[in-house]
N, CA, C and O atoms as a GROMACS GRO file, in nm:
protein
  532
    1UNK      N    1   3.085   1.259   4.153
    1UNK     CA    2   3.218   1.222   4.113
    1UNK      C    3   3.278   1.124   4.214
    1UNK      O    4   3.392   1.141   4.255
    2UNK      N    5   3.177   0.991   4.266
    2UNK     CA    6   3.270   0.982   4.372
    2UNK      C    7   3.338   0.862   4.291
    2UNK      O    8   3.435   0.803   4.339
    3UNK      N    9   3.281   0.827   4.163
    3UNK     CA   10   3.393   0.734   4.140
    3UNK      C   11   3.502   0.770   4.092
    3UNK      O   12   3.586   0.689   4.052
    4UNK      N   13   3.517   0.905   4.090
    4UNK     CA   14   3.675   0.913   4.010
    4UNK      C   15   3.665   0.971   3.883
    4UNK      O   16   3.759   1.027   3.827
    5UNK      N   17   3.527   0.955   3.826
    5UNK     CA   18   3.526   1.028   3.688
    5UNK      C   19   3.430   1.180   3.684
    5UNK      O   20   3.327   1.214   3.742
    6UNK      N   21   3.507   1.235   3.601
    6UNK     CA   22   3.483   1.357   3.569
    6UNK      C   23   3.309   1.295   3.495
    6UNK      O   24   3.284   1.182   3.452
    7UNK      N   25   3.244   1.380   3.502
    7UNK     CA   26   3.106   1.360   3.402
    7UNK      C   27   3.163   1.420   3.278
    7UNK      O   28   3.152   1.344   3.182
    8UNK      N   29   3.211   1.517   3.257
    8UNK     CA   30   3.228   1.539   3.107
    8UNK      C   31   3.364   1.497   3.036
    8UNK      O   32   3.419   1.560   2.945
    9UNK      N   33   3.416   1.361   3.104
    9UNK     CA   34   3.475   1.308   3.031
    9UNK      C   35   3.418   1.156   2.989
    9UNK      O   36   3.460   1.090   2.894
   10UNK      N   37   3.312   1.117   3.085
   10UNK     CA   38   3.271   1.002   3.075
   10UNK      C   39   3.230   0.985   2.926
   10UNK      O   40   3.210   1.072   2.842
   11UNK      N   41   3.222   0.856   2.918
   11UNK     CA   42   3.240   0.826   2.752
   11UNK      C   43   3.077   0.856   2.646
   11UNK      O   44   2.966   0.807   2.666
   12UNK      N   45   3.105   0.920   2.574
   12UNK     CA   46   2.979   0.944   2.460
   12UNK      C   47   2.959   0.804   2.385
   12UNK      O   48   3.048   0.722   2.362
   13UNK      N   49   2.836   0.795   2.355
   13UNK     CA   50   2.774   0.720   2.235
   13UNK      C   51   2.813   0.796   2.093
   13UNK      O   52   2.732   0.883   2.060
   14UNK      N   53   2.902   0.781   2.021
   14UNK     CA   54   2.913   0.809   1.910
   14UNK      C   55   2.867   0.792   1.815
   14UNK      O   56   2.937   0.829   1.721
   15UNK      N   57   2.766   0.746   1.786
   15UNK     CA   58   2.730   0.686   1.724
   15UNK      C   59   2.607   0.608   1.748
   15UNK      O   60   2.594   0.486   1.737
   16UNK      N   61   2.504   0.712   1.788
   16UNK     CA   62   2.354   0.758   1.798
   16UNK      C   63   2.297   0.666   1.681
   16UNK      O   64   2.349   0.647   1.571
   17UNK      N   65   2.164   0.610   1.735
   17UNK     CA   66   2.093   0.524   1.630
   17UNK      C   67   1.967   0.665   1.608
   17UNK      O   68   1.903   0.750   1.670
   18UNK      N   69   1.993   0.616   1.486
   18UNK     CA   70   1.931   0.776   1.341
   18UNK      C   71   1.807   0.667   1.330
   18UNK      O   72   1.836   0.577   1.251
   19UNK      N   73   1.663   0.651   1.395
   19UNK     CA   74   1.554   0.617   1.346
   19UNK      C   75   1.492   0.643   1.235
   19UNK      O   76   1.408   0.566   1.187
   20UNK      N   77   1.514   0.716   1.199
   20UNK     CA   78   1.491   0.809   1.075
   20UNK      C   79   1.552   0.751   0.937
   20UNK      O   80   1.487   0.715   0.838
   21UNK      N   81   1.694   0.751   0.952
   21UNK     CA   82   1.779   0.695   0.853
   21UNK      C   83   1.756   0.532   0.842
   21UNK      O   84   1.757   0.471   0.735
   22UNK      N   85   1.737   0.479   0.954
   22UNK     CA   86   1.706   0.319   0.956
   22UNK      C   87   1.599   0.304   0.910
   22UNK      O   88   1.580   0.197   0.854
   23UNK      N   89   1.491   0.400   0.914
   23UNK     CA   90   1.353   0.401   0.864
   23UNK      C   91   1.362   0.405   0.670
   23UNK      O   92   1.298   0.332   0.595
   24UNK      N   93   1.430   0.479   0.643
   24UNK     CA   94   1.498   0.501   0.539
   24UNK      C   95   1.546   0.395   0.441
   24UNK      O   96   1.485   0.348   0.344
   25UNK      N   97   1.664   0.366   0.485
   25UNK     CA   98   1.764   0.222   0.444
   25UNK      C   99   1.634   0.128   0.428
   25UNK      O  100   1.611   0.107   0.309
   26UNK      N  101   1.567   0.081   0.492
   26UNK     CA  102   1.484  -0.032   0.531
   26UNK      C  103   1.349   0.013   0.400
   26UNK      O  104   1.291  -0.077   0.339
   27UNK      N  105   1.324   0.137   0.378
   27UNK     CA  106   1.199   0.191   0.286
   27UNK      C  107   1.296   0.105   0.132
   27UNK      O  108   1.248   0.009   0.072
   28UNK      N  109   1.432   0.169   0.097
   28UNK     CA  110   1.488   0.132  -0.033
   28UNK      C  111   1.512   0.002  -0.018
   28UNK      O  112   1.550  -0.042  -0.126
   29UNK      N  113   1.509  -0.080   0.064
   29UNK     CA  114   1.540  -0.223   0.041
   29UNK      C  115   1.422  -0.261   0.027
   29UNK      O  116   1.425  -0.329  -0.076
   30UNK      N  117   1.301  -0.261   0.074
   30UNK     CA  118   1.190  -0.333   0.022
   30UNK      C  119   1.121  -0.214  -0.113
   30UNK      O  120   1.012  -0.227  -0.168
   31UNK      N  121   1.192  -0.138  -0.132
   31UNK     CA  122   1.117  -0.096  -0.286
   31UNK      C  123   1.209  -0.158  -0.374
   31UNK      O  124   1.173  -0.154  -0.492
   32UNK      N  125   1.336  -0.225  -0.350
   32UNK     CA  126   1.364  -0.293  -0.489
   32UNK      C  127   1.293  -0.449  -0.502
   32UNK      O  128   1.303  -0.525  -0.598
   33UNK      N  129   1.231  -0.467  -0.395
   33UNK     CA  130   1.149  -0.557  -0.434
   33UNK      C  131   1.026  -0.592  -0.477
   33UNK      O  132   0.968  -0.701  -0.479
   34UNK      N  133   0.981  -0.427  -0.528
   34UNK     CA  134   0.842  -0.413  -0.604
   34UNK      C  135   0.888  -0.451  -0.707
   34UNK      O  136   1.010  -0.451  -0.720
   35UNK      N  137   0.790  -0.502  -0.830
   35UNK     CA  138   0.780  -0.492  -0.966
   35UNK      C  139   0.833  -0.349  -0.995
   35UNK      O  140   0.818  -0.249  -0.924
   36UNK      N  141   0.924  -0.363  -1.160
   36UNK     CA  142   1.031  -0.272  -1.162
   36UNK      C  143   0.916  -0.187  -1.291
   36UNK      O  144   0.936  -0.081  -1.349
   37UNK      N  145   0.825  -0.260  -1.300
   37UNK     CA  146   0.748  -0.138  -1.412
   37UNK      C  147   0.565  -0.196  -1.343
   37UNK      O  148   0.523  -0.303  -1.299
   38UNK      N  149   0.519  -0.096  -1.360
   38UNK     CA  150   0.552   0.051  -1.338
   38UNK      C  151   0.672   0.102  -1.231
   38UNK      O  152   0.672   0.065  -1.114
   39UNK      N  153   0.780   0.197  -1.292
   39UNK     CA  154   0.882   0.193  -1.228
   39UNK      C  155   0.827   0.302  -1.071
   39UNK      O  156   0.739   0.387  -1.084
   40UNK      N  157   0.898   0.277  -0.936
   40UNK     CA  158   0.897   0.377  -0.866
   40UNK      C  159   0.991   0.530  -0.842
   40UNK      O  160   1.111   0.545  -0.865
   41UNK      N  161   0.947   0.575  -0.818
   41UNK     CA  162   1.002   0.687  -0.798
   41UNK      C  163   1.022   0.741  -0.634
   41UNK      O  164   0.966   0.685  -0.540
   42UNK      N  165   1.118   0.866  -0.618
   42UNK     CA  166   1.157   0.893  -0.491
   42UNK      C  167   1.086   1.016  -0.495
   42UNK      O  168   1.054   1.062  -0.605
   43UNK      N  169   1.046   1.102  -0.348
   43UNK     CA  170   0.989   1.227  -0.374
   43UNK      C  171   0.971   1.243  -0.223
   43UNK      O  172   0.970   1.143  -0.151
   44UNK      N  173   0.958   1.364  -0.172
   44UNK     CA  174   0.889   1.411  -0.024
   44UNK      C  175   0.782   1.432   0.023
   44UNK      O  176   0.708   1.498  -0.050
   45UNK      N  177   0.729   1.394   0.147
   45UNK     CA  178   0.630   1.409   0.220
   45UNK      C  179   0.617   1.443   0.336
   45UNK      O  180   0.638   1.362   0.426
   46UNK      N  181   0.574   1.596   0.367
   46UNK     CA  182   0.594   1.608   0.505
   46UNK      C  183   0.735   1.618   0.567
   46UNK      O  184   0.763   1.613   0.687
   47UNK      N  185   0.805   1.630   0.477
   47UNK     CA  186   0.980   1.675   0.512
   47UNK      C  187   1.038   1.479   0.537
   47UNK      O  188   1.137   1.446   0.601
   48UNK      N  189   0.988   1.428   0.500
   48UNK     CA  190   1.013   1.256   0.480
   48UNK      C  191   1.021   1.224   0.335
   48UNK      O  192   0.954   1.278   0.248
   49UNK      N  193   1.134   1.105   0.315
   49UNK     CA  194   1.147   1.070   0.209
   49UNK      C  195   1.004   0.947   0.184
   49UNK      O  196   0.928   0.872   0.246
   50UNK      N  197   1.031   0.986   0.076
   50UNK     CA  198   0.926   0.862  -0.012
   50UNK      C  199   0.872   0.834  -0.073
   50UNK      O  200   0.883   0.923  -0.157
   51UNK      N  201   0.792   0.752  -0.118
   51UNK     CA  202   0.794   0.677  -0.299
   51UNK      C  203   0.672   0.683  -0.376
   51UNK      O  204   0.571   0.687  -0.306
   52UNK      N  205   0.660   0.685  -0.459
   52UNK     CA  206   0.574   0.720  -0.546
   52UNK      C  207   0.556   0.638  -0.695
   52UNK      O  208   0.661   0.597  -0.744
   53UNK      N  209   0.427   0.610  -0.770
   53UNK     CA  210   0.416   0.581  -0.874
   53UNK      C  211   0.363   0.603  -0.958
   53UNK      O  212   0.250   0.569  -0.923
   54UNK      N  213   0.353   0.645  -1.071
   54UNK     CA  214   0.292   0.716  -1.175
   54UNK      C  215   0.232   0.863  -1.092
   54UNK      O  216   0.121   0.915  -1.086
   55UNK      N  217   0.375   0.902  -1.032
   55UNK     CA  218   0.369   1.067  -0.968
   55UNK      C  219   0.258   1.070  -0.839
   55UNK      O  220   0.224   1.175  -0.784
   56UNK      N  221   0.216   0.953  -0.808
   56UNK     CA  222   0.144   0.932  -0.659
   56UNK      C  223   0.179   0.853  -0.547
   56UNK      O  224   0.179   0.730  -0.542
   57UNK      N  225   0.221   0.963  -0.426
   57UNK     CA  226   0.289   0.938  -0.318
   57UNK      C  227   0.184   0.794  -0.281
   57UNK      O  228   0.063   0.784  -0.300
   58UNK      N  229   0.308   0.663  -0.206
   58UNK     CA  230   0.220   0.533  -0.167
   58UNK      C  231   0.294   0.537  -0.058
   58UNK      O  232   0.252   0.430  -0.015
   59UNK      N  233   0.359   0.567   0.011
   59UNK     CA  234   0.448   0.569   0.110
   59UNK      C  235   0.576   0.657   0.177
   59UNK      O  236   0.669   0.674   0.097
   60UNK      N  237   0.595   0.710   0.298
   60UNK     CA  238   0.705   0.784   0.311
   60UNK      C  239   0.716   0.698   0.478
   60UNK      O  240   0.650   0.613   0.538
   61UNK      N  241   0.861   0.791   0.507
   61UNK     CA  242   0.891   0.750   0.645
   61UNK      C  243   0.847   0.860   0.698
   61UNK      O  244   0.877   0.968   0.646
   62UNK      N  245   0.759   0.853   0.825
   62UNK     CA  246   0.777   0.989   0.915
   62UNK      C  247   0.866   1.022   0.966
   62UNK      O  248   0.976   0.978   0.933
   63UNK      N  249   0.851   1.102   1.055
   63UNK     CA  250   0.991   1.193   1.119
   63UNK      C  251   1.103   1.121   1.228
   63UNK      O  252   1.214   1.164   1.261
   64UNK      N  253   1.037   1.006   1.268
   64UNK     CA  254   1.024   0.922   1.376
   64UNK      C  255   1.067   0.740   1.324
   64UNK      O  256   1.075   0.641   1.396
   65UNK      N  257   1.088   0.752   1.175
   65UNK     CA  258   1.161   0.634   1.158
   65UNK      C  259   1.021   0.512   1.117
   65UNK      O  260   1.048   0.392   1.105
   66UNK      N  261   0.916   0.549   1.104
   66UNK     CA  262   0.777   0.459   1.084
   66UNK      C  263   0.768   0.476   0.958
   66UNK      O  264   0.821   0.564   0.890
   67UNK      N  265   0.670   0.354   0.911
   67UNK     CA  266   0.609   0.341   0.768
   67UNK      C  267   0.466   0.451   0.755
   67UNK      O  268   0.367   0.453   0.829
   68UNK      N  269   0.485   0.501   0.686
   68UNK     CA  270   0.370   0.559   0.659
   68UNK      C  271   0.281   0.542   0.535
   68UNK      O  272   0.281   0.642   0.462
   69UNK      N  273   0.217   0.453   0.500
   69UNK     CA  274   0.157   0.416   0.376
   69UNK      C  275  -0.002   0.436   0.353
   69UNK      O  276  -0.083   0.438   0.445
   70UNK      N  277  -0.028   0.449   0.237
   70UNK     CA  278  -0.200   0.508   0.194
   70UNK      C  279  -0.222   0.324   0.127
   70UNK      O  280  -0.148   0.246   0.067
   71UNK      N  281  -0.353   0.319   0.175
   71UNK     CA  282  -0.393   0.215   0.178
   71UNK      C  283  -0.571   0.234   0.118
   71UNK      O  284  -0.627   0.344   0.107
   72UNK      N  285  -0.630   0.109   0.087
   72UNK     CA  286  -0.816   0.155   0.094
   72UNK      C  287  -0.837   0.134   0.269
   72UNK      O  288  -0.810   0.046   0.352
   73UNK      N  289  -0.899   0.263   0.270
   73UNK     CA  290  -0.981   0.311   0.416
   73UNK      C  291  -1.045   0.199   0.486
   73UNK      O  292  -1.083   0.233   0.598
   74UNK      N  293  -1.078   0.031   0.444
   74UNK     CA  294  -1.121  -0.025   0.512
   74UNK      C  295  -0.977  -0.136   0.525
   74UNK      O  296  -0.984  -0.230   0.605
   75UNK      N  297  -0.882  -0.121   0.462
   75UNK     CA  298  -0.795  -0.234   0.535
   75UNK      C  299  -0.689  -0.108   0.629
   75UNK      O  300  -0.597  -0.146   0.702
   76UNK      N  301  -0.722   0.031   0.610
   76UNK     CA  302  -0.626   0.096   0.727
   76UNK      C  303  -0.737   0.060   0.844
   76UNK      O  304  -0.679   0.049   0.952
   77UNK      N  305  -0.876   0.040   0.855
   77UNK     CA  306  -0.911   0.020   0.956
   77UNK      C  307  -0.877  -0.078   0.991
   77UNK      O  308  -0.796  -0.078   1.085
   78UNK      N  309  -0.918  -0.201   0.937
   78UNK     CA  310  -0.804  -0.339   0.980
   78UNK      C  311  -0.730  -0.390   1.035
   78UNK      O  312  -0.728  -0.491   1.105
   79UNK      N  313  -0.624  -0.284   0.988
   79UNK     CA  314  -0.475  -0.241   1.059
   79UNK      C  315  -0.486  -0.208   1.197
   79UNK      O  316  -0.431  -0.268   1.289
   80UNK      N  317  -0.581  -0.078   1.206
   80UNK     CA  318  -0.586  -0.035   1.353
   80UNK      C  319  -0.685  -0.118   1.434
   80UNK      O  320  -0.652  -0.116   1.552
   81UNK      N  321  -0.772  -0.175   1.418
   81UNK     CA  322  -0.816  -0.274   1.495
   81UNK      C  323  -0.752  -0.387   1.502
   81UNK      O  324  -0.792  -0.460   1.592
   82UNK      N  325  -0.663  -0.428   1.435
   82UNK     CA  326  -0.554  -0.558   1.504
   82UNK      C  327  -0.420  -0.542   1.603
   82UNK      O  328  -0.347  -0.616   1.669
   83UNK      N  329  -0.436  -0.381   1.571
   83UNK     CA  330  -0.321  -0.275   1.642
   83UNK      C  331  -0.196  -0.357   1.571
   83UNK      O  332  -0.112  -0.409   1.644
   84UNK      N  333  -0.188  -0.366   1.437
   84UNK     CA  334  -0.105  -0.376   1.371
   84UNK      C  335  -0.028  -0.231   1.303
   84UNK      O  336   0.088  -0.212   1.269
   85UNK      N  337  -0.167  -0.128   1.299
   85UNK     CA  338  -0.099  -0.014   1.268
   85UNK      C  339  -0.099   0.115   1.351
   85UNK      O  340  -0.078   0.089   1.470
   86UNK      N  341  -0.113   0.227   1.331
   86UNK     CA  342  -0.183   0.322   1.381
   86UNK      C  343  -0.252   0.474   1.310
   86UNK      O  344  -0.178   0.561   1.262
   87UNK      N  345  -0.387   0.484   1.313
   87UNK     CA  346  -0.416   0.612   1.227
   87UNK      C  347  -0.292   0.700   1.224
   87UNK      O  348  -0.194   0.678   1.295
   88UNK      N  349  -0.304   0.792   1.146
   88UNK     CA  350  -0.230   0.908   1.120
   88UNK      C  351  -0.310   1.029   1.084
   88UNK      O  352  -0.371   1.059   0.981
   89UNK      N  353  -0.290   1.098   1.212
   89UNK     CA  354  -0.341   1.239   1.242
   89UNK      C  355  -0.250   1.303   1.211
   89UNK      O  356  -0.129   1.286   1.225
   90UNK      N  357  -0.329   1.411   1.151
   90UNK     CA  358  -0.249   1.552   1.094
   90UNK      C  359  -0.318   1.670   1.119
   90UNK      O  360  -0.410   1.717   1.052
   91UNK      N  361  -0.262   1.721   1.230
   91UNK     CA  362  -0.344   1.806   1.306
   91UNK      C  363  -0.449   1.755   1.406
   91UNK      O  364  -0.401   1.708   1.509
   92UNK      N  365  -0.665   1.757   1.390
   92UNK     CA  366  -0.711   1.726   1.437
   92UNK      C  367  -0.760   1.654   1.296
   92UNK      O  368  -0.883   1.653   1.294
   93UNK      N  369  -0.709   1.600   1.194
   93UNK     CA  370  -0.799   1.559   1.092
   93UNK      C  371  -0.723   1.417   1.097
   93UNK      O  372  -0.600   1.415   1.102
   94UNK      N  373  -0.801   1.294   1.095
   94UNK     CA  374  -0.763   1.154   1.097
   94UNK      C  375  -0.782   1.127   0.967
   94UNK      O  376  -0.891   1.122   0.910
   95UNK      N  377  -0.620   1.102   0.896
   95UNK     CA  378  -0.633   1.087   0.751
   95UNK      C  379  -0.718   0.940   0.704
   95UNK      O  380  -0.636   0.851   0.679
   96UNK      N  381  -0.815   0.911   0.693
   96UNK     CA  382  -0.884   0.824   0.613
   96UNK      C  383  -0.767   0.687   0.558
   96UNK      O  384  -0.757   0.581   0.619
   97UNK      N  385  -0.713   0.712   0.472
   97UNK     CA  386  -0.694   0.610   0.373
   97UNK      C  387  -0.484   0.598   0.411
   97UNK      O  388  -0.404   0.547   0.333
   98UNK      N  389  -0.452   0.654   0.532
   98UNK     CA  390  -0.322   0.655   0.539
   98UNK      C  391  -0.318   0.615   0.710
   98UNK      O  392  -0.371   0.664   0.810
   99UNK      N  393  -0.216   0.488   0.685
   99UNK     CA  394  -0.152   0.416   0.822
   99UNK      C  395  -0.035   0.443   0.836
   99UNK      O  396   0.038   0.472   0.742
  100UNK      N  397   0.006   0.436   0.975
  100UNK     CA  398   0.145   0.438   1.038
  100UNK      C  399   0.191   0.271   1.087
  100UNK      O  400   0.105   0.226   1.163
  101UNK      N  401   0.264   0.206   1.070
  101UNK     CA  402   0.321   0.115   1.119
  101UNK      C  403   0.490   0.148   1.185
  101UNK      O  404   0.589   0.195   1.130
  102UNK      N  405   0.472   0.114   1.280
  102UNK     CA  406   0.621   0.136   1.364
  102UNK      C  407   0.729   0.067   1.382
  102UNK      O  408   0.736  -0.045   1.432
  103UNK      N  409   0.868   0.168   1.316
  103UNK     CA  410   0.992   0.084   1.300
  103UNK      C  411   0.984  -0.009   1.367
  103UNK      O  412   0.995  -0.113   1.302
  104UNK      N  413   0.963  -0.028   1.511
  104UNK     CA  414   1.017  -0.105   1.643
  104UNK      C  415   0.925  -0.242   1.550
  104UNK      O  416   0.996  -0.340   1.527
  105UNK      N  417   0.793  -0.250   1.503
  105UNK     CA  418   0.820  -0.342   1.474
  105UNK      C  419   0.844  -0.413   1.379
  105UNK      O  420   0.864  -0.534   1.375
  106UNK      N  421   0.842  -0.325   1.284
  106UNK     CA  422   0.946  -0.433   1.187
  106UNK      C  423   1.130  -0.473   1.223
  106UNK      O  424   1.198  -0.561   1.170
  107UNK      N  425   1.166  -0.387   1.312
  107UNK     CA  426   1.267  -0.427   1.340
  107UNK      C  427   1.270  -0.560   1.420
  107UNK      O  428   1.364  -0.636   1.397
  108UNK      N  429   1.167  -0.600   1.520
  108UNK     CA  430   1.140  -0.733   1.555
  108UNK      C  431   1.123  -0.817   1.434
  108UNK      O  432   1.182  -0.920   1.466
  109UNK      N  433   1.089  -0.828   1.346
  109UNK     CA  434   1.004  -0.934   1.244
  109UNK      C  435   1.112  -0.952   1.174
  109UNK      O  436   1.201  -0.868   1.167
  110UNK      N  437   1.114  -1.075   1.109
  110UNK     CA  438   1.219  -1.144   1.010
  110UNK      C  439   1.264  -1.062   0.906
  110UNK      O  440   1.203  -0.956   0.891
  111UNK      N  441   1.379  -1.091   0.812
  111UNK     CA  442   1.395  -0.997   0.738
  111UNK      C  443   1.300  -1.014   0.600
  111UNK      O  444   1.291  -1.123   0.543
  112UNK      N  445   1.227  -0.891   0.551
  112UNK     CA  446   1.145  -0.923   0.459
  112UNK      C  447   1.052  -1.011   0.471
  112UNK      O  448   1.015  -1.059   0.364
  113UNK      N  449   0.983  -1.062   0.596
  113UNK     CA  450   0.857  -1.121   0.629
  113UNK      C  451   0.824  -1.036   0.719
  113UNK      O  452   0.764  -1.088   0.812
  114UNK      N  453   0.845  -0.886   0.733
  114UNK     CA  454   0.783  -0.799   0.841
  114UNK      C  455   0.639  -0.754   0.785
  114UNK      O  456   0.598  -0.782   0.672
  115UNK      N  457   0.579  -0.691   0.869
  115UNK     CA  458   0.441  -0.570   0.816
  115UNK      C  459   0.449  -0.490   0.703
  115UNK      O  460   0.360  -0.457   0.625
  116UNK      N  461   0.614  -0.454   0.706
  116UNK     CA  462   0.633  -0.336   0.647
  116UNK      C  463   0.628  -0.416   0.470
  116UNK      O  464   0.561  -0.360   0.383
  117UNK      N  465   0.676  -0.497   0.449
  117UNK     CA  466   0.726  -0.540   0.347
  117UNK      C  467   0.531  -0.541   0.246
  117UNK      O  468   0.482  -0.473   0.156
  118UNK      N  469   0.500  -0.618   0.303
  118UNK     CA  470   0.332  -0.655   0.306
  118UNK      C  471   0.286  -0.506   0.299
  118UNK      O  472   0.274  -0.471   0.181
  119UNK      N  473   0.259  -0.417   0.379
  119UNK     CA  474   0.189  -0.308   0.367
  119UNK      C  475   0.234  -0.225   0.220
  119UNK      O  476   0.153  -0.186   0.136
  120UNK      N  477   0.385  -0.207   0.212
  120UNK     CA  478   0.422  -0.159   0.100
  120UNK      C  479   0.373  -0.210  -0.039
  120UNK      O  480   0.356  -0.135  -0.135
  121UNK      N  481   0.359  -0.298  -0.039
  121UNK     CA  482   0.290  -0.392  -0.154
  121UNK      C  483   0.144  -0.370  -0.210
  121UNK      O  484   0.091  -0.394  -0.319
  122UNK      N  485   0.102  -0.318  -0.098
  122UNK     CA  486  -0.052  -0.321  -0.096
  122UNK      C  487  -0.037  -0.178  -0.153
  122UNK      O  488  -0.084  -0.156  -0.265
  123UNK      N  489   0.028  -0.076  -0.081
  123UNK     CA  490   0.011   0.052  -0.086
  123UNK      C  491   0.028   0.092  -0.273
  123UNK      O  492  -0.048   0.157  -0.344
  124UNK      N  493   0.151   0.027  -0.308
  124UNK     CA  494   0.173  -0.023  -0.460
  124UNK      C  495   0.077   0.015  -0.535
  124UNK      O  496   0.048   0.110  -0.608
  125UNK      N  497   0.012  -0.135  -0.477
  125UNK     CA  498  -0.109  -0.179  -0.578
  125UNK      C  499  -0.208  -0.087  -0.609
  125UNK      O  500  -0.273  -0.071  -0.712
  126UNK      N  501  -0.210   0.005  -0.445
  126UNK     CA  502  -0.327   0.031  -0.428
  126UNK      C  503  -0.313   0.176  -0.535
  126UNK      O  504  -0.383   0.194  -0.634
  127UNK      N  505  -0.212   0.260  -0.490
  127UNK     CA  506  -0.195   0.334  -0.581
  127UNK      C  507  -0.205   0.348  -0.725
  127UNK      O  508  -0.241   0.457  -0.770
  128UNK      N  509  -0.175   0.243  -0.811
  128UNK     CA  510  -0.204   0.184  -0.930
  128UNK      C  511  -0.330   0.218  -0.991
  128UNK      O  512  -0.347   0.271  -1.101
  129UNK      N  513  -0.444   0.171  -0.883
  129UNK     CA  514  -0.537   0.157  -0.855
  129UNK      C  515  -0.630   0.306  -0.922
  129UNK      O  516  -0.722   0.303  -1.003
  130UNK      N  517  -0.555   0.456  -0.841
  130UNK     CA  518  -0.588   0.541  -0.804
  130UNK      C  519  -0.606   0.600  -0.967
  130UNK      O  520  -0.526   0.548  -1.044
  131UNK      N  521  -0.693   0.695  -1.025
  131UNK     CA  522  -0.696   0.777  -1.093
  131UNK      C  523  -0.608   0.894  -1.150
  131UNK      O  524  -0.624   0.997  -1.084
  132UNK      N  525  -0.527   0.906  -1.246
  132UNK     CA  526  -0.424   0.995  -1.230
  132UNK      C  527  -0.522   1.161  -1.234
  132UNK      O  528  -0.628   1.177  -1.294
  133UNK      N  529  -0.456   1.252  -1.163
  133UNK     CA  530  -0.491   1.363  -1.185
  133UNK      C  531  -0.441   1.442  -1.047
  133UNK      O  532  -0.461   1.562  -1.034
   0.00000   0.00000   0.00000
């Protein structure tokens, strides 16, 4: 206290940045820029919001404000060898066909010329792709 201030009056951040919620906001702005049919849908993963098409999850945010998208198993490798993305472990099992890309950087990258915008697209497609059942 030697400057004079009490510590528990010194001033709060009110207004805490929610990674999570920014992860969020940022997921619904680049899903209105998928093709509107097949339409997407909203749904949970892992206690994370996120999207789905013809009832198959292509993307959620993790807990932590990141993209989390299912991709084919040789462009998530891709990803992690350009260290553009990062596997996603669940538990001790390294999910195959699902990448992590991190808010921090799409928050660097232009608006809508980030990773995220691109990966989502793919994840789309890729889903499309997939077999219903």
């Amino acid at each position: 206290m030697a400057d004079g201030v009490d510590p528990v009056d010194d001033p709060v951040d009110d207004d805490p940045v929610d990674d999570y919620a920014i992860g969020v906001s940022a997921l619904s702005a680049l899903v209105a820029k998928l093709p509107a049919h097949p339409p997407v849908t909203h749904g949970r993963m892992f206690n994370g919001d996120g999207v789905k098409v013809h009832g198959k999850m292509f993307a959620f945010i993790g807990r932590n404000g990141d993209l989390v998208a299912k991709l084919p198993h040789d462009r998530v490798r891709d990803l992690v060898a350009r260290r553009s993305g990062d596997p996603v472990v669940m538990g001790v099992r390294t999910m195959r066909e699902w990448v992590r890309l991190s808010a921090e950087a799409e928050a660097e990258a232009e608006a809508g010329a980030g990773a995220w915008s691109e990966v989502l697209f793919e994840a789309y497609s890729f889903a499309l792709t997939r077999p219903n059942g």
